[in-house]
PDB file of C-alpha atoms in Angstrom:
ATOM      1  CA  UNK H   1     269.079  21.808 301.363  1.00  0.00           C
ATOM      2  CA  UNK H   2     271.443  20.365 299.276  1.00  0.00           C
ATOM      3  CA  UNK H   3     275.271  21.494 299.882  1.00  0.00           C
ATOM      4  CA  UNK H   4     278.261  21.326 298.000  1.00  0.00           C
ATOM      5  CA  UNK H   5     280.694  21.354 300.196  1.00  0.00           C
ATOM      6  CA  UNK H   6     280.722  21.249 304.210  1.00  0.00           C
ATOM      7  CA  UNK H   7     281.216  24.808 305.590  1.00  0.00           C
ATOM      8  CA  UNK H   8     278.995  27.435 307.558  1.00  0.00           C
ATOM      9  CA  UNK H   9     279.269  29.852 304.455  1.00  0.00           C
ATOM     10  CA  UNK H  10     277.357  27.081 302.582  1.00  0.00           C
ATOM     11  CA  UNK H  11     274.074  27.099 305.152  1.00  0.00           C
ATOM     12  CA  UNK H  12     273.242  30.753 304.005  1.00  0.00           C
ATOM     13  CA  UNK H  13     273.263  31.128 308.180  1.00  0.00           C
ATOM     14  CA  UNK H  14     272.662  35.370 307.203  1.00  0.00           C
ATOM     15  CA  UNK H  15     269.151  34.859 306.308  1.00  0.00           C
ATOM     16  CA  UNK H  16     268.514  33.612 310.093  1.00  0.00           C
ATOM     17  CA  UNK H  17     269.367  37.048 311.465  1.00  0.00           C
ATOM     18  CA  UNK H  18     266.345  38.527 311.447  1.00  0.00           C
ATOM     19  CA  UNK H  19     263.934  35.908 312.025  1.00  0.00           C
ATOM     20  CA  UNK H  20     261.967  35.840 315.504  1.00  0.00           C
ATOM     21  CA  UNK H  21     262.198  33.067 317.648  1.00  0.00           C
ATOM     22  CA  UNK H  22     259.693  31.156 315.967  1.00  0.00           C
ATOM     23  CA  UNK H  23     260.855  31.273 312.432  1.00  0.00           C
ATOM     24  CA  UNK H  24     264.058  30.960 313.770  1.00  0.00           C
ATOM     25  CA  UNK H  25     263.214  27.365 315.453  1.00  0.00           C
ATOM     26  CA  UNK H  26     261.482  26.635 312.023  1.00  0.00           C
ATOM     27  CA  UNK H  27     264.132  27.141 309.827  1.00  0.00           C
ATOM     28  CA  UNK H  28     266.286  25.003 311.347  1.00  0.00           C
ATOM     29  CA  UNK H  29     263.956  22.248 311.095  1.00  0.00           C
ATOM     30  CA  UNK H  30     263.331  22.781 307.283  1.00  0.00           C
ATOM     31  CA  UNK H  31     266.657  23.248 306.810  1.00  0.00           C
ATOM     32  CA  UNK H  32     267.582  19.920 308.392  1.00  0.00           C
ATOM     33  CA  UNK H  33     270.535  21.600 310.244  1.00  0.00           C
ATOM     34  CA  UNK H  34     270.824  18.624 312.782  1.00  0.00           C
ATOM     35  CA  UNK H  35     271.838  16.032 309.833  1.00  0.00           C
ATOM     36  CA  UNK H  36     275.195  18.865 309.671  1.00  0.00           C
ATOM     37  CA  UNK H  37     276.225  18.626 313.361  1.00  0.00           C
ATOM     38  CA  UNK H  38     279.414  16.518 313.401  1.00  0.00           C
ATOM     39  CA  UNK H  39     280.771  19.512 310.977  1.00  0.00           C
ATOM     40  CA  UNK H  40     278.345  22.571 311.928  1.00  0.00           C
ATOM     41  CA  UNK H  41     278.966  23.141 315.484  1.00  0.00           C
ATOM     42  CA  UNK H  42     282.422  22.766 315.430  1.00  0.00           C
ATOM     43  CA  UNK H  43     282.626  25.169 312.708  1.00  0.00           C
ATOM     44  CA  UNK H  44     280.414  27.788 314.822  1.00  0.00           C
ATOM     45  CA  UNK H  45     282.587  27.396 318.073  1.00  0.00           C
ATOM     46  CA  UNK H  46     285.934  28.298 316.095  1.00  0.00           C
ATOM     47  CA  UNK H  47     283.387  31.002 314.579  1.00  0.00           C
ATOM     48  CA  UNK H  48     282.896  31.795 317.956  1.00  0.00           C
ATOM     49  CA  UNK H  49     286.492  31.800 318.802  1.00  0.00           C
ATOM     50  CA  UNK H  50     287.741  34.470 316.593  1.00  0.00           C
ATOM     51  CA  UNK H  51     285.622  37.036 319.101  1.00  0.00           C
ATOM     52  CA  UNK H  52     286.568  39.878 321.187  1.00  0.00           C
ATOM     53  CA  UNK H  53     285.706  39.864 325.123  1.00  0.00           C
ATOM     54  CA  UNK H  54     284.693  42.663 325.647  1.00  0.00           C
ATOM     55  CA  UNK H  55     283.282  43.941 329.067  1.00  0.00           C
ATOM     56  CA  UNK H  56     279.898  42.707 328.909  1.00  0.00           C
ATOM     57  CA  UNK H  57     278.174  39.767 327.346  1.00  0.00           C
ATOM     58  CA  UNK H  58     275.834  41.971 325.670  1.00  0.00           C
ATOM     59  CA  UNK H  59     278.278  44.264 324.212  1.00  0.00           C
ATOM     60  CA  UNK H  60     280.239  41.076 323.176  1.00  0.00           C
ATOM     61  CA  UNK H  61     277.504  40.098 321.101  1.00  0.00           C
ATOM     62  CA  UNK H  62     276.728  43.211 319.742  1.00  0.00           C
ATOM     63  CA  UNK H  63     280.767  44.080 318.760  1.00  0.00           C
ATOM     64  CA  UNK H  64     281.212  41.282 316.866  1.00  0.00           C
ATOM     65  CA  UNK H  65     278.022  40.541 315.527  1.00  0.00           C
ATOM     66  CA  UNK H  66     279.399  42.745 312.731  1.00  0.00           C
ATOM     67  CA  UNK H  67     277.517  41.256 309.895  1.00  0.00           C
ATOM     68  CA  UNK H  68     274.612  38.983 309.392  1.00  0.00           C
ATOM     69  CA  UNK H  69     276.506  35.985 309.079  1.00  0.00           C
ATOM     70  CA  UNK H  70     277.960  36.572 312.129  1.00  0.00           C
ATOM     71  CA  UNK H  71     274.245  37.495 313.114  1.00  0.00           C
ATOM     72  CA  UNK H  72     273.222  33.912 311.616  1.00  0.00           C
ATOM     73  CA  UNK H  73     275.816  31.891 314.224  1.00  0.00           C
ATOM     74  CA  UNK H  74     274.614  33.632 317.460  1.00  0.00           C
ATOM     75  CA  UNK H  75     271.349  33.309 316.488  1.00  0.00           C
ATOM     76  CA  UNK H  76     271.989  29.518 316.677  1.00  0.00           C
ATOM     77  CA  UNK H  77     272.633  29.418 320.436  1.00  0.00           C
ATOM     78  CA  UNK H  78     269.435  30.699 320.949  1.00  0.00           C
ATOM     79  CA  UNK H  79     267.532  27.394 319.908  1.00  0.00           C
ATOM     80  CA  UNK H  80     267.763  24.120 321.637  1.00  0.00           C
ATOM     81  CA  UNK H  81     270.164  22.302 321.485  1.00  0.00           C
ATOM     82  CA  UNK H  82     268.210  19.525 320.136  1.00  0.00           C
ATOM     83  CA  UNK H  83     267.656  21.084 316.932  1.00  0.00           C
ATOM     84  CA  UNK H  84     271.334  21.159 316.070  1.00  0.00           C
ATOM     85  CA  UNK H  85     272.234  17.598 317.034  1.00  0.00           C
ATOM     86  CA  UNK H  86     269.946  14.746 316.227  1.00  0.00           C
ATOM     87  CA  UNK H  87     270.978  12.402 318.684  1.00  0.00           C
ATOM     88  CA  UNK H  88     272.730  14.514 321.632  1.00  0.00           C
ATOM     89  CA  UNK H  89     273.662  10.986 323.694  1.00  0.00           C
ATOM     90  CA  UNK H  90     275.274   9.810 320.827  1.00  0.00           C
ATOM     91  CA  UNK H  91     276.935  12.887 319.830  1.00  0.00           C
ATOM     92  CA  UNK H  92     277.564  14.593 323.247  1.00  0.00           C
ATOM     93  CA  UNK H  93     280.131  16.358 323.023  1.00  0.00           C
ATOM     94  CA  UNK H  94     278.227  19.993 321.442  1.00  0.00           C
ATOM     95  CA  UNK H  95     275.030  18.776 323.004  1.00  0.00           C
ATOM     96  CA  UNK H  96     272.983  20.933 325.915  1.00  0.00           C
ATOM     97  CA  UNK H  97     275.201  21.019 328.333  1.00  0.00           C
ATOM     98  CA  UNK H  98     277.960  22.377 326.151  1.00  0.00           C
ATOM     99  CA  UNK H  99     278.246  26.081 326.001  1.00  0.00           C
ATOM    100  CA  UNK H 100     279.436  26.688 322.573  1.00  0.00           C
ATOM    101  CA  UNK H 101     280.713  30.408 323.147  1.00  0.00           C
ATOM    102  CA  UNK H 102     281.954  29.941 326.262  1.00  0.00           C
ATOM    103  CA  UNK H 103     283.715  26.928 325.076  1.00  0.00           C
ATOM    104  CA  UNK H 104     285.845  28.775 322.079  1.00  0.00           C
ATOM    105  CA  UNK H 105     286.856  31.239 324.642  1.00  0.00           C
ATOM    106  CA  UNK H 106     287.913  28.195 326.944  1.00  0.00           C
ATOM    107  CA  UNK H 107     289.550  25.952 323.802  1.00  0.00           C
ATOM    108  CA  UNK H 108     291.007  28.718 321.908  1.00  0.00           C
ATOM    109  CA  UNK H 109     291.547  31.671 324.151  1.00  0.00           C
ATOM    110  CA  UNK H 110     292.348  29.962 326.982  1.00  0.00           C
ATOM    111  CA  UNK H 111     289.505  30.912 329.661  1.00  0.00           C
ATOM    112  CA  UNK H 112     287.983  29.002 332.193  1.00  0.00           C
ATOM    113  CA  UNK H 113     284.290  28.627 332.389  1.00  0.00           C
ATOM    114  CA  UNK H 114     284.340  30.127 335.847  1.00  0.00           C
ATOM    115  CA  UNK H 115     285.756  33.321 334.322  1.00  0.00           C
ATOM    116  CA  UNK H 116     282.301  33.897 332.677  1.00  0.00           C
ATOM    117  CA  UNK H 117     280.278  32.957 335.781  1.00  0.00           C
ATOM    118  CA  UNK H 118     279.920  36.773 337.123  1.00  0.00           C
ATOM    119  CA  UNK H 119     280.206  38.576 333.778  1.00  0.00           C
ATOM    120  CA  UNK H 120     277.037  40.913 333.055  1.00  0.00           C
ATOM    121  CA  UNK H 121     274.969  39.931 331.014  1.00  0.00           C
ATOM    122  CA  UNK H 122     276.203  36.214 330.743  1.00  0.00           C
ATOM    123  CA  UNK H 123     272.612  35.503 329.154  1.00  0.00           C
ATOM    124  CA  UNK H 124     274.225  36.792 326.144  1.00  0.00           C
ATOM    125  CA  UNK H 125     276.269  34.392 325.978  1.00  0.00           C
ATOM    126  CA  UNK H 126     275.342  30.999 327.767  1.00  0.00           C
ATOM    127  CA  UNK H 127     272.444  29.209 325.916  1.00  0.00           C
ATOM    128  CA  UNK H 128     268.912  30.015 327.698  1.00  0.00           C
ATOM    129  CA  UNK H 129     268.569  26.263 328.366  1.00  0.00           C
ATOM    130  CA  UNK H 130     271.951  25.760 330.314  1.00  0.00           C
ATOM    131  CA  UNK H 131     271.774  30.002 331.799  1.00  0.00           C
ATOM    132  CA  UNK H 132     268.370  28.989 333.249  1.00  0.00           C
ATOM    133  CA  UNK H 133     270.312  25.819 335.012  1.00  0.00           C
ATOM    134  CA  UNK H 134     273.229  26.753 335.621  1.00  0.00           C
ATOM    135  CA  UNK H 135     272.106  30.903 337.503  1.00  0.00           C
ATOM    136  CA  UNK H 136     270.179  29.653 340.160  1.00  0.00           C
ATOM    137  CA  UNK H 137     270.120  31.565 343.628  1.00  0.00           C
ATOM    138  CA  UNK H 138     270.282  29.371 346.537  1.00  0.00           C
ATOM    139  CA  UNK H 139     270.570  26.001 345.331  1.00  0.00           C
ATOM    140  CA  UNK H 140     271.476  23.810 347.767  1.00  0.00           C
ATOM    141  CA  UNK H 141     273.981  21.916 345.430  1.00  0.00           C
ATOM    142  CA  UNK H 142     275.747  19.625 348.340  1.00  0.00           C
ATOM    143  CA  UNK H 143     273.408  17.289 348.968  1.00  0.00           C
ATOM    144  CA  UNK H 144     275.297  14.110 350.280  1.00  0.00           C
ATOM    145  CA  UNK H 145     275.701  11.327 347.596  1.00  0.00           C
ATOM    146  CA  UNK H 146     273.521   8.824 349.277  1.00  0.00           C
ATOM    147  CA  UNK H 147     270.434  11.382 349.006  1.00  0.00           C
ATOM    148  CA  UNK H 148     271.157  12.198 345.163  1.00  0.00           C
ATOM    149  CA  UNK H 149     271.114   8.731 344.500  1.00  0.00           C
ATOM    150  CA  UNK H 150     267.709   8.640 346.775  1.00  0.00           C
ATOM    151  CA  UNK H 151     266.428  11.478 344.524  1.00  0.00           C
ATOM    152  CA  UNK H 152     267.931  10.068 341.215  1.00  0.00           C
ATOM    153  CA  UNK H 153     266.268   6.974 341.946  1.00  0.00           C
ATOM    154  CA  UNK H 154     262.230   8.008 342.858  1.00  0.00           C
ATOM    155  CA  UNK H 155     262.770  10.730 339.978  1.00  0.00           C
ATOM    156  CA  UNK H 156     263.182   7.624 337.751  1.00  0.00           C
ATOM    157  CA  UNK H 157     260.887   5.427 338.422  1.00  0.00           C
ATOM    158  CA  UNK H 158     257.445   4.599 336.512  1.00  0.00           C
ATOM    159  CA  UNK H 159     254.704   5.545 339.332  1.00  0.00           C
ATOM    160  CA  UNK H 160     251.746   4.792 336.765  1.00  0.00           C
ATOM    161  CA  UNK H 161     250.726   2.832 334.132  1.00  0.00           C
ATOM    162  CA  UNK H 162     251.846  -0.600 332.761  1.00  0.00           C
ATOM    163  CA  UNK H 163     255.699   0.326 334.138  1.00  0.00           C
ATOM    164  CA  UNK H 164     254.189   1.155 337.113  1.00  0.00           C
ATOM    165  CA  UNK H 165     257.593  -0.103 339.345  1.00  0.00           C
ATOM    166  CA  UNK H 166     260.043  -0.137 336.463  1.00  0.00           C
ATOM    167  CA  UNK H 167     263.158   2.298 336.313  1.00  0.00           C
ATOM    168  CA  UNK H 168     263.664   4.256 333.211  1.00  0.00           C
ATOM    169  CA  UNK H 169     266.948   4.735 331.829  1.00  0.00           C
ATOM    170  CA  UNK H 170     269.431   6.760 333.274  1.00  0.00           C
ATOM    171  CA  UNK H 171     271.078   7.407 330.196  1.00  0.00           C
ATOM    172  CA  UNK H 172     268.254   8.640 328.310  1.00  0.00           C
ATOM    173  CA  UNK H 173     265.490  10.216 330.676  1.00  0.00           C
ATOM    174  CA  UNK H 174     266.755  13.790 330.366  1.00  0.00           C
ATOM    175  CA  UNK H 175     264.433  15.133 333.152  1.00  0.00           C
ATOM    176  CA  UNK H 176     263.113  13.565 336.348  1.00  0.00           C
ATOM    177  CA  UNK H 177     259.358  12.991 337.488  1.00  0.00           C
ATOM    178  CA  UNK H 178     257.928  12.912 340.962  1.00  0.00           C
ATOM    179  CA  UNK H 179     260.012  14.645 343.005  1.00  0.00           C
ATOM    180  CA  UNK H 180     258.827  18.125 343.686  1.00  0.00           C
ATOM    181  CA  UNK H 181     258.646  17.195 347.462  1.00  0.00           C
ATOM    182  CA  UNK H 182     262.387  16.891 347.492  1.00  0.00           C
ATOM    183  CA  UNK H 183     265.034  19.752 348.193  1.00  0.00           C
ATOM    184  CA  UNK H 184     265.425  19.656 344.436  1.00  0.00           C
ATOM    185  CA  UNK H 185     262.015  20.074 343.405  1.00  0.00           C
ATOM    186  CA  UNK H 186     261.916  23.642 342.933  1.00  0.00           C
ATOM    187  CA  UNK H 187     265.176  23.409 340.711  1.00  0.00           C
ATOM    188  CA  UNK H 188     264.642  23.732 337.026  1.00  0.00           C
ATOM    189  CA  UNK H 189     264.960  20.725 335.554  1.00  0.00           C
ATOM    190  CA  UNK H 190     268.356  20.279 333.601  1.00  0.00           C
ATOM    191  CA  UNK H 191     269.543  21.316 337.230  1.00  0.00           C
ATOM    192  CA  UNK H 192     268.028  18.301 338.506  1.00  0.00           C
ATOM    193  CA  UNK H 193     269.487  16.516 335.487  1.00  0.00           C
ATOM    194  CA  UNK H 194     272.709  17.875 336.150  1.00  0.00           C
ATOM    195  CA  UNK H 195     273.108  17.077 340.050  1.00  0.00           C
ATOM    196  CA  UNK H 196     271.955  13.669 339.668  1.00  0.00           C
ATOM    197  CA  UNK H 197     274.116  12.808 336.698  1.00  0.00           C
ATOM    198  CA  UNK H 198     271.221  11.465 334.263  1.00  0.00           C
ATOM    199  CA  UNK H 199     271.463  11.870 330.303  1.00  0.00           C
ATOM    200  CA  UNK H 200     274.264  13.824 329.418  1.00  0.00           C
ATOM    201  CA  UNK H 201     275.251  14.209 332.644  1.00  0.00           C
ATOM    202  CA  UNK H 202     275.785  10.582 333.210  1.00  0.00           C
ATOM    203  CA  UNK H 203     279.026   9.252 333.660  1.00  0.00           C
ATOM    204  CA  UNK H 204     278.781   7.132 330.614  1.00  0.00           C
ATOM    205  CA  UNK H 205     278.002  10.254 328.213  1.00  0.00           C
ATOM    206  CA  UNK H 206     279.805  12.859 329.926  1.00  0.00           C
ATOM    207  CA  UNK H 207     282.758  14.980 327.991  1.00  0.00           C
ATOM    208  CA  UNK H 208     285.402  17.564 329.413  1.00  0.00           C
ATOM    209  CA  UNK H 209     283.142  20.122 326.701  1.00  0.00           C
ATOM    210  CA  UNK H 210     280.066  20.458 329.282  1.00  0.00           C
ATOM    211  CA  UNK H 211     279.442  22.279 332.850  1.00  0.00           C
ATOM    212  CA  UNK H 212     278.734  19.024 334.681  1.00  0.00           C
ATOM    213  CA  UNK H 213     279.130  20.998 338.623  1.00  0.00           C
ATOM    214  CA  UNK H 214     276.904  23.916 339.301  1.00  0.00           C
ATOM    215  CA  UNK H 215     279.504  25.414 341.612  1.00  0.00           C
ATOM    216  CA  UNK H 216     282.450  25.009 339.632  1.00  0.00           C
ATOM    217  CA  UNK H 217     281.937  25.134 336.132  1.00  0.00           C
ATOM    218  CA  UNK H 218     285.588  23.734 335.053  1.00  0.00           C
ATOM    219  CA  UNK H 219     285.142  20.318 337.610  1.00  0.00           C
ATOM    220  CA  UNK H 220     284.451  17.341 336.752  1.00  0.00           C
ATOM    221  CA  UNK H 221     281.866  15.948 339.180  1.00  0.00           C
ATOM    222  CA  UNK H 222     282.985  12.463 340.948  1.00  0.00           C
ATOM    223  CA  UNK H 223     280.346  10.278 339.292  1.00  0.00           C
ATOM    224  CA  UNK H 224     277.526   9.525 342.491  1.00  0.00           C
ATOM    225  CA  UNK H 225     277.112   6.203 340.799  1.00  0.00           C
ATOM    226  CA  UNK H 226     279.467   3.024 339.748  1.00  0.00           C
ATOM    227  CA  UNK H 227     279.743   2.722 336.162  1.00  0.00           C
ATOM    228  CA  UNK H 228     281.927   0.029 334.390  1.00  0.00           C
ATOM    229  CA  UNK H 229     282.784   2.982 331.139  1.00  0.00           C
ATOM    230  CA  UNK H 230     285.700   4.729 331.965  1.00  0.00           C
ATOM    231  CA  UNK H 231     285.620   8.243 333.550  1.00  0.00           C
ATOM    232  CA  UNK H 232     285.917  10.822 331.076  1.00  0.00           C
ATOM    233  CA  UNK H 233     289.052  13.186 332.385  1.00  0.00           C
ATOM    234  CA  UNK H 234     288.963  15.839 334.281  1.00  0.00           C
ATOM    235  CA  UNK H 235     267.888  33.266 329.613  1.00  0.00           C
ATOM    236  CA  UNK H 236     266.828  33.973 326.656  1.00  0.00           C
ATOM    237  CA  UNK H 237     267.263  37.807 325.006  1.00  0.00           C
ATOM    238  CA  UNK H 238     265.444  39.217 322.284  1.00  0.00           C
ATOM    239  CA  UNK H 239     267.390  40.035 318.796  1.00  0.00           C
ATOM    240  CA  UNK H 240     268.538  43.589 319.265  1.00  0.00           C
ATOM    241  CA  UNK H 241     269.075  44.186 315.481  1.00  0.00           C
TER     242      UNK H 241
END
């Protein structure tokens, strides 16, 4: 796709309305939408920004999903994340762990994160990635530092192979391996991800856009690691049209 000029309206973002989940995944790939993201998702959160709360996060969606462009946008908070931004570590700040409706109701409406936490229906509204993480029933989210780091650490490691020994890196593994006999084990894994402060999580990548503490959503974890980078402040529904 070849645009001339750098705006949503350009993307023809109606024609993804309608398309299931598949062709919807597809399209962004031929369409190359990742090479837009510096420009494309912060157009879509002031998109997203211009909405009504209403009482549910369904019937949010559905009120101001008026038209099919409007259609087009929400439909983009259904894919990954990953097919938005090319390199999420290098452009973090709209990557996973960044709600992008939740966050134009936080940056231009003034609500906190936390005010979404008990809203029906929040899978409306929080990417199925991050709702999967971040709605877990009794996660044991305290865990002392020391056994984090303990976690963080075997969940890292090479076990097999030529690396067998080796650590990967902290900044890029997005997901840890080998430790289903911990008490996070049974946690999906950008939970994991998220507790232990690995990829975006890490203190390194980090930005004030993300939910970095699964029982606040507007606080800034202390980081469970040093780091010599300074501290930055501070499920998935069917298309019902």
């Amino acid at each position: 796709m070849r645009l001339r000029k750098q705006e949503l309206s350009a993307l023809n973002l109606e024609q993804l309305a309608y398309l299931t989940d598949q062709e919807l995944e597809q399209a962004c790939l031929d369409y190359n939408f990742s090479t837009y993201s510096q420009w494309m998702l912060p157009q879509l959160v002031s998109v997203f920004g211009q909405w009504k709360l209403m009482g549910s996060g369904k019937e949010t969606v559905l009120i101001n999903c008026y038209n099919d462009f409007q259609k087009g946008c929400w439909r983009l908070t259904r894919v990954k994340r990953s097919l938005l931004v090319k390199n999420q570590t290098k452009e973090p700040t709209y990557a996973t762990l960044t709600p992008l409706i939740l966050l134009a109701f936080k940056r231009i409406k003034n609500f906190s994160y936390e005010q979404f936490r008990d809203i029906e229906g929040l899978e409306w509204l929080l990417e199925p990635q991050l709702y999967e993480a971040l709605v877990v029933p009794n996660i044991n989210a305290n865990l002392s530092k020391d056994r984090l780091i303990q976690i963080r650490q075997q969940g890292l490691e090479y076990r097999t192979g030529p690396k067998a020994g080796q650590t990967r890196q902290s900044t890029s593994t997005w997901q840890l391996y080998g430790i289903q006999n911990t008490e996070l084990g049974d946690l999906p894994k950008l939970t994991q991800t998220i507790l232990t402060q690995c990829w975006l999580a890490h203190p390194q990548i980090r930005r004030e856009t993300m939910i970095l503490n699964i029982n606040n959503w507007d606080n800034m974890p202390e980081p469970i690691i040093e780091t010599a980078m300074p501290q930055v402040s501070k499920v998935n529904t069917s298309t019902p049209w």
